Amino acid sequence: MDITVHFPIIIVLIGIFASFIIPAANLYKIKIGEIISLASIALMFVLGIYLRIQLAIDGPFTYHIGGWPAPWGIEFKVDYLGAYMVLIITGIGFLTLFYATKDLAHDLTENAQGIYYPLYILLIAAMAGMAITNDIFNLFVLLEVSLLSSVAIICIKENEATIEASLKYLILNALGSAAVLLGIALLYMITGHLNMTFIAVELQEVYPQYMNVIIAAMALFLVGFGVKAALFPMHVWLPDAHGSAPSPSSAVLSGLVIKIYTVSLIRIYFQVIPRAVITAIPIMEIVLWLAAIGIILGSMFAIVQDDIKKLLAYSSVAQIGYVFLGISLMSFTGFQGGLIHILNHAFIKAMLFLSAGVIIYSTGLRKINDLKGIGFKLPFTMTCFTLGGIAMIGIPGTNGFISKWYLALGALEAGRPIFVLVLLVSSMLNGVYYLPIIVNSFFGETPEGFDKLKIDPVPWQMKFTLLVLAFGVVFFGIFPSLPLGILESATEYIYGS
Amino acid sequence: MKVELSAIVNNYHYLFALTLFLIGSYTMLTHPNLIKKIIGLNIMETSVFLLFVSTGYVEGGGAPIIHGEAAVGAYVNPVPHALILTGIVIAISITALALSLIIKIYEYYGTLDTDEISRLRR
């Protein structure tokens, strides 16, 4: 029997099995748990590349779990967007874990370190499953797995701030989950299916009869996934949670976790709900304006922060707005721009959070005012931070420029030039809060006692991770055709040409 | 829009589920006590379970098991029940994690009142 046909499910199962094995390995030695977790994510990444190649040859294909065909069994569907997300999740997930192997010892007790790896792998596996599942209830289960494991990797560092932030995160996201489940219940009631393809076919026929039910379900999905993805008025949990978590957790939560919920929303809105319903009600208009307000206000909140990680967390609120802006513009280029920002922001934000993590690791400083002159002590780290900052602003040559370019073109294509203005204002605001940090770190007047500041040496693993992420930022900025090529097929497949 | 009374009376379980959902989310969002927030969360989740399970019910239907060849009458739909079993397990895990976090909060602040906690943090 050919093992390669089972790869879609194996990707998810590797993570789940590894998360069960690692605690046992930890009993013997934590180093072994570390190696197993790195190896399993690397394997997931390799399988992701294989699926991507398979996809390029055959086009989108489905996998039936347990050999049960679609209306009865759970189905995994590898399409362009799913394979793209699997590659981003496992790739950035691997780099962040590689960094975490050194950083965690600083933040966590030895016992907590042992638990961190299985939780992290479980989170990555659940997200990879969410990217490729085609069953709406399976999506809900994986959503809850990712919710519980992401709460756990925040509160694993025990202090007042993290415990309170993670409780807030848990309660609000549980509300979101309940809303999503209610939406699923409504769709199941009117169609009798849980498979997304079958629901879509069924809805195509019956939607004039059940217009109100479908609108209610769409509203519930918007609230549910909106809370989880931190769409503007529902973002209140994000700054605390992402700001106080250990640095590798912040990088993964900001870079990957909020994106996967956006992708789930895209799947339901564009692949399940009939297009006639989407265009009949102003739902995309609502998302568009919420995203635009989020972009501006998220940046404004970031300006007044004095903690560097809180600042980056508020910047994530603004950046997830770009993704929502792109998908709700209802134009081909805008959709592509929103999707490419998923990749670009994953690279940039992971790099920024990990640079902030290096600063905290080696100096213990996290107040922005204390960071004056830090560029001389940690030149490599601050160079990466600078690169991240200018990528956020969108200077050409970095990948942040590519997303903004496509979003602006999309706004013009949709005939909404006002959103180009939103993008410009947001770039300016990004400059307002990133540039002072960068300028002060290299040219600022150093505070008293700065020369006596103790700098712990930075391990090569952390520097290497930053180097790879920085390379990604520049590479995708200069050669954007690789992801754009993938996304053109993804957009055609989901959005239609 | 004209809604017939019989439509409401025949589908009263949906109305109950909706009422429970509203009670639950209201308690969860407005009550300052953390334990009561969790109770509100559980009421809300239960309402969704009630709605989901009631969709599978068929008046006078039996369990979907075929005895020999005499397959007669209507069957209830077992799928929602199987799904909701999973849902209940998830709700329990969320409750357990939330309660353990609340214990930690109580250790740090000595209170469960969210207003009090935000006052202490300032």
PDB file of C-alpha atoms in Angstrom, chain A residues 137 140-141 144 147-148 151-152 155 158-164 166-167 170-172 174-179 181-182 184-186 188-189 194 212 220 310, chain B residues 1 14 21 25 28-29 34 37-38 41 44-45 48-49 51-52 55 77 79-80 83-84 86-87 90 93-94 97-98 101-102 104-105 108-109 117-118 121:
ATOM      1  CA  PHE A 137     -17.153  20.045  12.902  1.00  0.00           C
ATOM      2  CA  PHE A 140     -14.428  23.230  15.476  1.00  0.00           C
ATOM      3  CA  VAL A 141     -12.617  20.468  17.385  1.00  0.00           C
ATOM      4  CA  GLU A 144     -10.663  24.168  20.528  1.00  0.00           C
ATOM      5  CA  LEU A 147      -7.392  27.474  21.839  1.00  0.00           C
ATOM      6  CA  LEU A 148      -6.514  25.335  24.868  1.00  0.00           C
ATOM      7  CA  VAL A 151      -3.783  29.516  26.440  1.00  0.00           C
ATOM      8  CA  ALA A 152      -1.462  26.993  28.036  1.00  0.00           C
ATOM      9  CA  CYS A 155       0.133  30.912  31.287  1.00  0.00           C
ATOM     10  CA  GLU A 158       3.419  32.000  35.990  1.00  0.00           C
ATOM     11  CA  ASN A 159       2.978  35.535  37.209  1.00  0.00           C
ATOM     12  CA  GLU A 160       0.091  37.935  37.765  1.00  0.00           C
ATOM     13  CA  ALA A 161       0.198  39.388  34.270  1.00  0.00           C
ATOM     14  CA  THR A 162       0.225  36.110  32.324  1.00  0.00           C
ATOM     15  CA  ILE A 163      -2.413  34.387  34.463  1.00  0.00           C
ATOM     16  CA  GLU A 164      -4.807  37.296  34.152  1.00  0.00           C
ATOM     17  CA  SER A 166      -4.626  34.041  29.726  1.00  0.00           C
ATOM     18  CA  LEU A 167      -7.893  33.907  31.688  1.00  0.00           C
ATOM     19  CA  LEU A 170      -9.708  31.902  27.486  1.00  0.00           C
ATOM     20  CA  ILE A 171     -13.060  33.405  28.455  1.00  0.00           C
ATOM     21  CA  LEU A 172     -13.418  35.620  25.393  1.00  0.00           C
ATOM     22  CA  ALA A 174     -14.595  30.370  24.594  1.00  0.00           C
ATOM     23  CA  LEU A 175     -17.395  32.836  23.806  1.00  0.00           C
ATOM     24  CA  GLY A 176     -16.114  32.882  20.230  1.00  0.00           C
ATOM     25  CA  SER A 177     -16.054  29.089  20.098  1.00  0.00           C
ATOM     26  CA  ALA A 178     -19.643  28.877  21.329  1.00  0.00           C
ATOM     27  CA  ALA A 179     -20.673  31.347  18.611  1.00  0.00           C
ATOM     28  CA  LEU A 181     -20.578  26.082  17.225  1.00  0.00           C
ATOM     29  CA  LEU A 182     -23.978  27.780  17.083  1.00  0.00           C
ATOM     30  CA  ILE A 184     -22.270  25.259  12.651  1.00  0.00           C
ATOM     31  CA  ALA A 185     -25.519  24.038  14.252  1.00  0.00           C
ATOM     32  CA  LEU A 186     -27.544  26.437  12.097  1.00  0.00           C
ATOM     33  CA  TYR A 188     -26.295  21.694   9.864  1.00  0.00           C
ATOM     34  CA  MET A 189     -29.986  22.281  10.535  1.00  0.00           C
ATOM     35  CA  LEU A 194     -21.002  18.753   7.926  1.00  0.00           C
ATOM     36  CA  ASN A 212     -32.392  34.668   7.614  1.00  0.00           C
ATOM     37  CA  LEU A 220     -22.087  34.153  14.379  1.00  0.00           C
ATOM     38  CA  LYS A 310       2.913  45.400  24.282  1.00  0.00           C
TER      39      LYS A 310
ATOM     40  CA  MET B   1     -42.927  39.601   8.393  1.00  0.00           C
ATOM     41  CA  TYR B  14     -35.242  26.518  19.751  1.00  0.00           C
ATOM     42  CA  PHE B  21     -27.773  31.474  25.107  1.00  0.00           C
ATOM     43  CA  SER B  25     -23.655  35.352  27.409  1.00  0.00           C
ATOM     44  CA  MET B  28     -20.560  35.957  31.234  1.00  0.00           C
ATOM     45  CA  LEU B  29     -19.988  39.422  29.859  1.00  0.00           C
ATOM     46  CA  LEU B  34     -15.096  35.136  37.827  1.00  0.00           C
ATOM     47  CA  LYS B  37     -18.580  34.176  34.473  1.00  0.00           C
ATOM     48  CA  ILE B  38     -17.594  30.531  34.043  1.00  0.00           C
ATOM     49  CA  LEU B  41     -20.074  30.278  29.844  1.00  0.00           C
ATOM     50  CA  MET B  44     -24.197  29.338  26.986  1.00  0.00           C
ATOM     51  CA  GLU B  45     -22.458  26.186  25.790  1.00  0.00           C
ATOM     52  CA  VAL B  48     -25.831  25.381  21.912  1.00  0.00           C
ATOM     53  CA  PHE B  49     -25.771  21.678  22.794  1.00  0.00           C
ATOM     54  CA  LEU B  51     -30.117  23.351  19.995  1.00  0.00           C
ATOM     55  CA  PHE B  52     -27.814  20.917  18.226  1.00  0.00           C
ATOM     56  CA  THR B  55     -32.263  18.984  15.595  1.00  0.00           C
ATOM     57  CA  ASN B  77     -30.632  11.263  13.666  1.00  0.00           C
ATOM     58  CA  VAL B  79     -25.078  12.381  14.288  1.00  0.00           C
ATOM     59  CA  PRO B  80     -25.826  15.466  16.454  1.00  0.00           C
ATOM     60  CA  LEU B  83     -21.003  15.481  17.850  1.00  0.00           C
ATOM     61  CA  ILE B  84     -22.295  16.953  21.082  1.00  0.00           C
ATOM     62  CA  THR B  86     -17.328  15.731  21.687  1.00  0.00           C
ATOM     63  CA  GLY B  87     -18.614  19.216  22.410  1.00  0.00           C
ATOM     64  CA  ILE B  90     -14.373  20.237  25.070  1.00  0.00           C
ATOM     65  CA  SER B  93     -11.731  20.949  29.379  1.00  0.00           C
ATOM     66  CA  ILE B  94     -12.282  24.678  28.972  1.00  0.00           C
ATOM     67  CA  LEU B  97      -8.549  25.130  32.602  1.00  0.00           C
ATOM     68  CA  ALA B  98     -10.482  28.295  33.447  1.00  0.00           C
ATOM     69  CA  LEU B 101      -6.498  29.771  36.292  1.00  0.00           C
ATOM     70  CA  ILE B 102      -9.060  31.300  38.663  1.00  0.00           C
ATOM     71  CA  LYS B 104      -4.127  31.068  40.610  1.00  0.00           C
ATOM     72  CA  ILE B 105      -5.783  34.501  40.361  1.00  0.00           C
ATOM     73  CA  TYR B 108      -2.302  36.334  43.660  1.00  0.00           C
ATOM     74  CA  TYR B 109      -5.043  38.840  44.459  1.00  0.00           C
ATOM     75  CA  ILE B 117      -8.590  43.030  40.476  1.00  0.00           C
ATOM     76  CA  SER B 118      -8.324  45.836  37.946  1.00  0.00           C
ATOM     77  CA  ARG B 121      -3.452  46.230  39.295  1.00  0.00           C
TER      78      ARG B 121
END
